[in-house]
């Protein structure tokens, strides 16, 4: 469990996006963190920074979960505004076991293999090979999506164009749960 | 002690007490007053639905007519709380349906409301008049259809920022022809289509309709017809406001708007074309409240042209596209402004913020009556905050959000401690404060020292040590809600004054330095607190290490012990 989460953290490169008061390049690997949330290091911990505390600004303006504190309702409303046929369609993507969700613009992709490759890159998992006949198989993860009717479907069954208009959100299911969806 | 007044007289005297606090105080005087008060209390406010049970509510206040319930903690608004954490309203409705059927009004915030709950309301309370749902979820328009069909005396249906699934969209037609009692209808948050003909007929027959907020599916031509039927409206939320300014529809709309001289509050514009805004100009002079925060894509110039006509404006909610210059115009035009909220216009685009400390200073200089502020800004300075504090000593709510949560003073690069210190020192009536930017323990020293009336404090990415949190707990005697995220407060602070938490509604701490062990010992020591640990990861198998930091902790006082409806990811210690 510990190992998987550490690998996960490294892959997402949380360190690069972590807010901290240290100068870019200072290392905090000695600090024991059980939480995967974005934490800024307290100046007490990072002695090298204490003098320069006031001059230290985060290396990058990272996206922090829940900051700025905009009501998710408002975010969705404004986002929907910008979503027109021209400007893309963002859907949430969750992966079983991941602490937070991502969002992708599915209009950016032209077909299923493109989408699956992007998901694989985002979550560092292997989702398997898509084929017209069999859909996705060949791994422990199965991509599923929630359609307009609220049902959870396996990605790959319907034509791509139909998929992008009916997909409301994506979920990458793990293990045996997923196998149930894909049985022939 | 002899009771000099017969109970009827006491009851009559108490009927002049409208505030919950006054009634609560009165009920503590003696047994006789407690009893008179409890039988005559019509409105009950429950700030945390898990602090008490519905059965105990009904047994103490058997004649309750109006109930307000709040569920999830505030940080749920920012995706920090699981969707299924809790806050189910069904058990409350069920209990009221058995024991208190004269319920007339229900106001819910951040609760999980199922269609079954709505159906039960519709069936169980013959006098039901008012349903207000704010930031709730779990229901669909089917539930609304049940309310519309069955609540014969419905006066108010107010849906604010709820997540509602809309499978069928025919709920509006479910209001029977005999329904003429509606005074307030707000469905702006619904995403689906509505039956426009049914809407027009509904408006036509509800002569008492004062407040109407439409969703995006109501086009301008229907809006025009509605306004023609309902010139008595006081509060309007326009749906779609996109049309060709050369068109006949637009002309008709302009003409009908001029007759709507009763409108005092305007919102919506969920879809808007800036060139159509002049249609509203005739009513601007009457407006006391204007909310354009759902209307992106309007340039500052257009916003300013509109707002400078709103000379009587008291409440303005706007996007930061207005810019500092726009805020200066607001400051010179809207002298009676009391509440200002400037929202971030594109939450995903961090580099594009359009207001700074300059806009805020301008507002404070021009609007001395300002008492409530929510301000998303790219940067802030201590000097600006000190000036604002001097100009506006009447703040009751002061909430500042810098886009970068630990940005320092933009000029001096110092922490913003002194700026916020000035605010709390000057604004003696401050009840709610949200701080942001680079902040050390010093700001909390100031808050503890000066913020004597403070009831709610929100802290993110601030402070250096446990001392910060302790200053607040020791100093703010009236503190009710404290919510902290990503700050280095740990066990020493958490356990410094455990009795304090029974004087507060709740404490939230996430991504701080509080350990399992400390939470456990707090829970053990204080049986009248529920200490909940929220774990979304897979860290829960087996026992957890006492020395491990807790991701999210939410504790609240309660008279009814641990709740039984928590999902697996929430542990009550």
PDB file of C-alpha atoms in Angstrom, chain A residues 22-109:
ATOM      1  CA  UNK A  22      11.479  26.878   0.141  1.00  0.00           C
ATOM      2  CA  UNK A  23      13.430  28.042  -2.882  1.00  0.00           C
ATOM      3  CA  UNK A  24      12.948  25.831  -5.900  1.00  0.00           C
ATOM      4  CA  UNK A  25      15.232  22.852  -5.594  1.00  0.00           C
ATOM      5  CA  UNK A  26      15.263  22.493  -1.817  1.00  0.00           C
ATOM      6  CA  UNK A  27      14.402  18.980  -0.910  1.00  0.00           C
ATOM      7  CA  UNK A  28      11.967  17.847   1.739  1.00  0.00           C
ATOM      8  CA  UNK A  29      12.241  14.129   1.311  1.00  0.00           C
ATOM      9  CA  UNK A  30      13.107  13.753   4.962  1.00  0.00           C
ATOM     10  CA  UNK A  31       9.716  14.993   6.026  1.00  0.00           C
ATOM     11  CA  UNK A  32       7.277  12.175   6.643  1.00  0.00           C
ATOM     12  CA  UNK A  33       3.976  12.885   5.017  1.00  0.00           C
ATOM     13  CA  UNK A  34       1.058  10.579   5.208  1.00  0.00           C
ATOM     14  CA  UNK A  35      -1.277  12.923   3.459  1.00  0.00           C
ATOM     15  CA  UNK A  36      -1.178  13.296  -0.266  1.00  0.00           C
ATOM     16  CA  UNK A  37      -2.709  16.727  -0.161  1.00  0.00           C
ATOM     17  CA  UNK A  38      -0.811  19.774  -1.167  1.00  0.00           C
ATOM     18  CA  UNK A  39       0.848  21.018   1.973  1.00  0.00           C
ATOM     19  CA  UNK A  40       3.169  23.853   2.277  1.00  0.00           C
ATOM     20  CA  UNK A  41       6.200  23.224   4.392  1.00  0.00           C
ATOM     21  CA  UNK A  42       6.306  25.105   7.631  1.00  0.00           C
ATOM     22  CA  UNK A  43       9.350  27.318   7.935  1.00  0.00           C
ATOM     23  CA  UNK A  44      10.217  25.458  11.120  1.00  0.00           C
ATOM     24  CA  UNK A  45      10.855  22.384   9.068  1.00  0.00           C
ATOM     25  CA  UNK A  46      12.940  23.948   6.419  1.00  0.00           C
ATOM     26  CA  UNK A  47      15.682  25.795   8.245  1.00  0.00           C
ATOM     27  CA  UNK A  48      17.476  26.900   5.168  1.00  0.00           C
ATOM     28  CA  UNK A  49      14.550  29.039   4.280  1.00  0.00           C
ATOM     29  CA  UNK A  50      13.907  30.827   7.511  1.00  0.00           C
ATOM     30  CA  UNK A  51      15.975  33.858   6.723  1.00  0.00           C
ATOM     31  CA  UNK A  52      14.613  34.218   3.268  1.00  0.00           C
ATOM     32  CA  UNK A  53      11.097  33.304   4.269  1.00  0.00           C
ATOM     33  CA  UNK A  54       9.616  36.503   3.107  1.00  0.00           C
ATOM     34  CA  UNK A  55      11.289  36.342  -0.235  1.00  0.00           C
ATOM     35  CA  UNK A  56      10.366  32.764  -0.930  1.00  0.00           C
ATOM     36  CA  UNK A  57       7.462  32.371  -3.230  1.00  0.00           C
ATOM     37  CA  UNK A  58       6.214  29.116  -4.635  1.00  0.00           C
ATOM     38  CA  UNK A  59       8.155  27.878  -7.597  1.00  0.00           C
ATOM     39  CA  UNK A  60       5.025  27.464  -9.587  1.00  0.00           C
ATOM     40  CA  UNK A  61       1.502  28.677  -9.188  1.00  0.00           C
ATOM     41  CA  UNK A  62       0.121  25.212  -8.762  1.00  0.00           C
ATOM     42  CA  UNK A  63      -3.473  24.230  -8.826  1.00  0.00           C
ATOM     43  CA  UNK A  64      -4.329  23.413  -5.257  1.00  0.00           C
ATOM     44  CA  UNK A  65      -7.360  21.289  -4.461  1.00  0.00           C
ATOM     45  CA  UNK A  66     -10.215  23.551  -3.500  1.00  0.00           C
ATOM     46  CA  UNK A  67      -8.310  26.800  -4.032  1.00  0.00           C
ATOM     47  CA  UNK A  68      -9.298  29.462  -4.846  1.00  0.00           C
ATOM     48  CA  UNK A  69     -12.415  28.606  -2.877  1.00  0.00           C
ATOM     49  CA  UNK A  70     -14.950  28.912  -5.594  1.00  0.00           C
ATOM     50  CA  UNK A  71     -18.210  27.077  -5.081  1.00  0.00           C
ATOM     51  CA  UNK A  72     -18.111  24.015  -7.294  1.00  0.00           C
ATOM     52  CA  UNK A  73     -21.607  24.910  -8.440  1.00  0.00           C
ATOM     53  CA  UNK A  74     -20.380  28.274  -9.710  1.00  0.00           C
ATOM     54  CA  UNK A  75     -17.365  26.677 -11.332  1.00  0.00           C
ATOM     55  CA  UNK A  76     -19.589  24.282 -13.225  1.00  0.00           C
ATOM     56  CA  UNK A  77     -21.966  27.022 -14.261  1.00  0.00           C
ATOM     57  CA  UNK A  78     -19.239  29.234 -15.638  1.00  0.00           C
ATOM     58  CA  UNK A  79     -17.497  26.293 -17.224  1.00  0.00           C
ATOM     59  CA  UNK A  80     -20.629  25.220 -18.973  1.00  0.00           C
ATOM     60  CA  UNK A  81     -20.875  28.700 -20.370  1.00  0.00           C
ATOM     61  CA  UNK A  82     -17.535  28.313 -22.026  1.00  0.00           C
ATOM     62  CA  UNK A  83     -18.367  24.872 -23.256  1.00  0.00           C
ATOM     63  CA  UNK A  84     -19.946  25.227 -26.592  1.00  0.00           C
ATOM     64  CA  UNK A  85     -19.475  23.082 -29.654  1.00  0.00           C
ATOM     65  CA  UNK A  86     -16.425  25.137 -30.368  1.00  0.00           C
ATOM     66  CA  UNK A  87     -14.747  25.187 -27.058  1.00  0.00           C
ATOM     67  CA  UNK A  88     -14.661  21.663 -25.777  1.00  0.00           C
ATOM     68  CA  UNK A  89     -16.372  19.397 -23.331  1.00  0.00           C
ATOM     69  CA  UNK A  90     -14.802  18.800 -19.966  1.00  0.00           C
ATOM     70  CA  UNK A  91     -15.735  15.716 -18.030  1.00  0.00           C
ATOM     71  CA  UNK A  92     -14.515  14.543 -14.665  1.00  0.00           C
ATOM     72  CA  UNK A  93     -12.332  11.480 -14.577  1.00  0.00           C
ATOM     73  CA  UNK A  94     -12.002   9.406 -11.449  1.00  0.00           C
ATOM     74  CA  UNK A  95      -9.813   6.430 -10.908  1.00  0.00           C
ATOM     75  CA  UNK A  96     -10.451   3.908  -8.180  1.00  0.00           C
ATOM     76  CA  UNK A  97      -7.900   4.469  -5.470  1.00  0.00           C
ATOM     77  CA  UNK A  98      -6.902   7.973  -6.491  1.00  0.00           C
ATOM     78  CA  UNK A  99      -7.472  10.708  -3.907  1.00  0.00           C
ATOM     79  CA  UNK A 100      -8.805  13.290  -6.290  1.00  0.00           C
ATOM     80  CA  UNK A 101     -10.368  13.581  -9.685  1.00  0.00           C
ATOM     81  CA  UNK A 102      -9.112  15.070 -12.895  1.00  0.00           C
ATOM     82  CA  UNK A 103     -10.869  16.758 -15.727  1.00  0.00           C
ATOM     83  CA  UNK A 104     -10.282  16.263 -19.423  1.00  0.00           C
ATOM     84  CA  UNK A 105     -11.694  17.760 -22.546  1.00  0.00           C
ATOM     85  CA  UNK A 106     -12.949  14.817 -24.517  1.00  0.00           C
ATOM     86  CA  UNK A 107     -13.514  16.919 -27.614  1.00  0.00           C
ATOM     87  CA  UNK A 108      -9.772  17.142 -27.974  1.00  0.00           C
ATOM     88  CA  UNK A 109      -9.519  13.464 -28.855  1.00  0.00           C
TER      89      UNK A 109
END
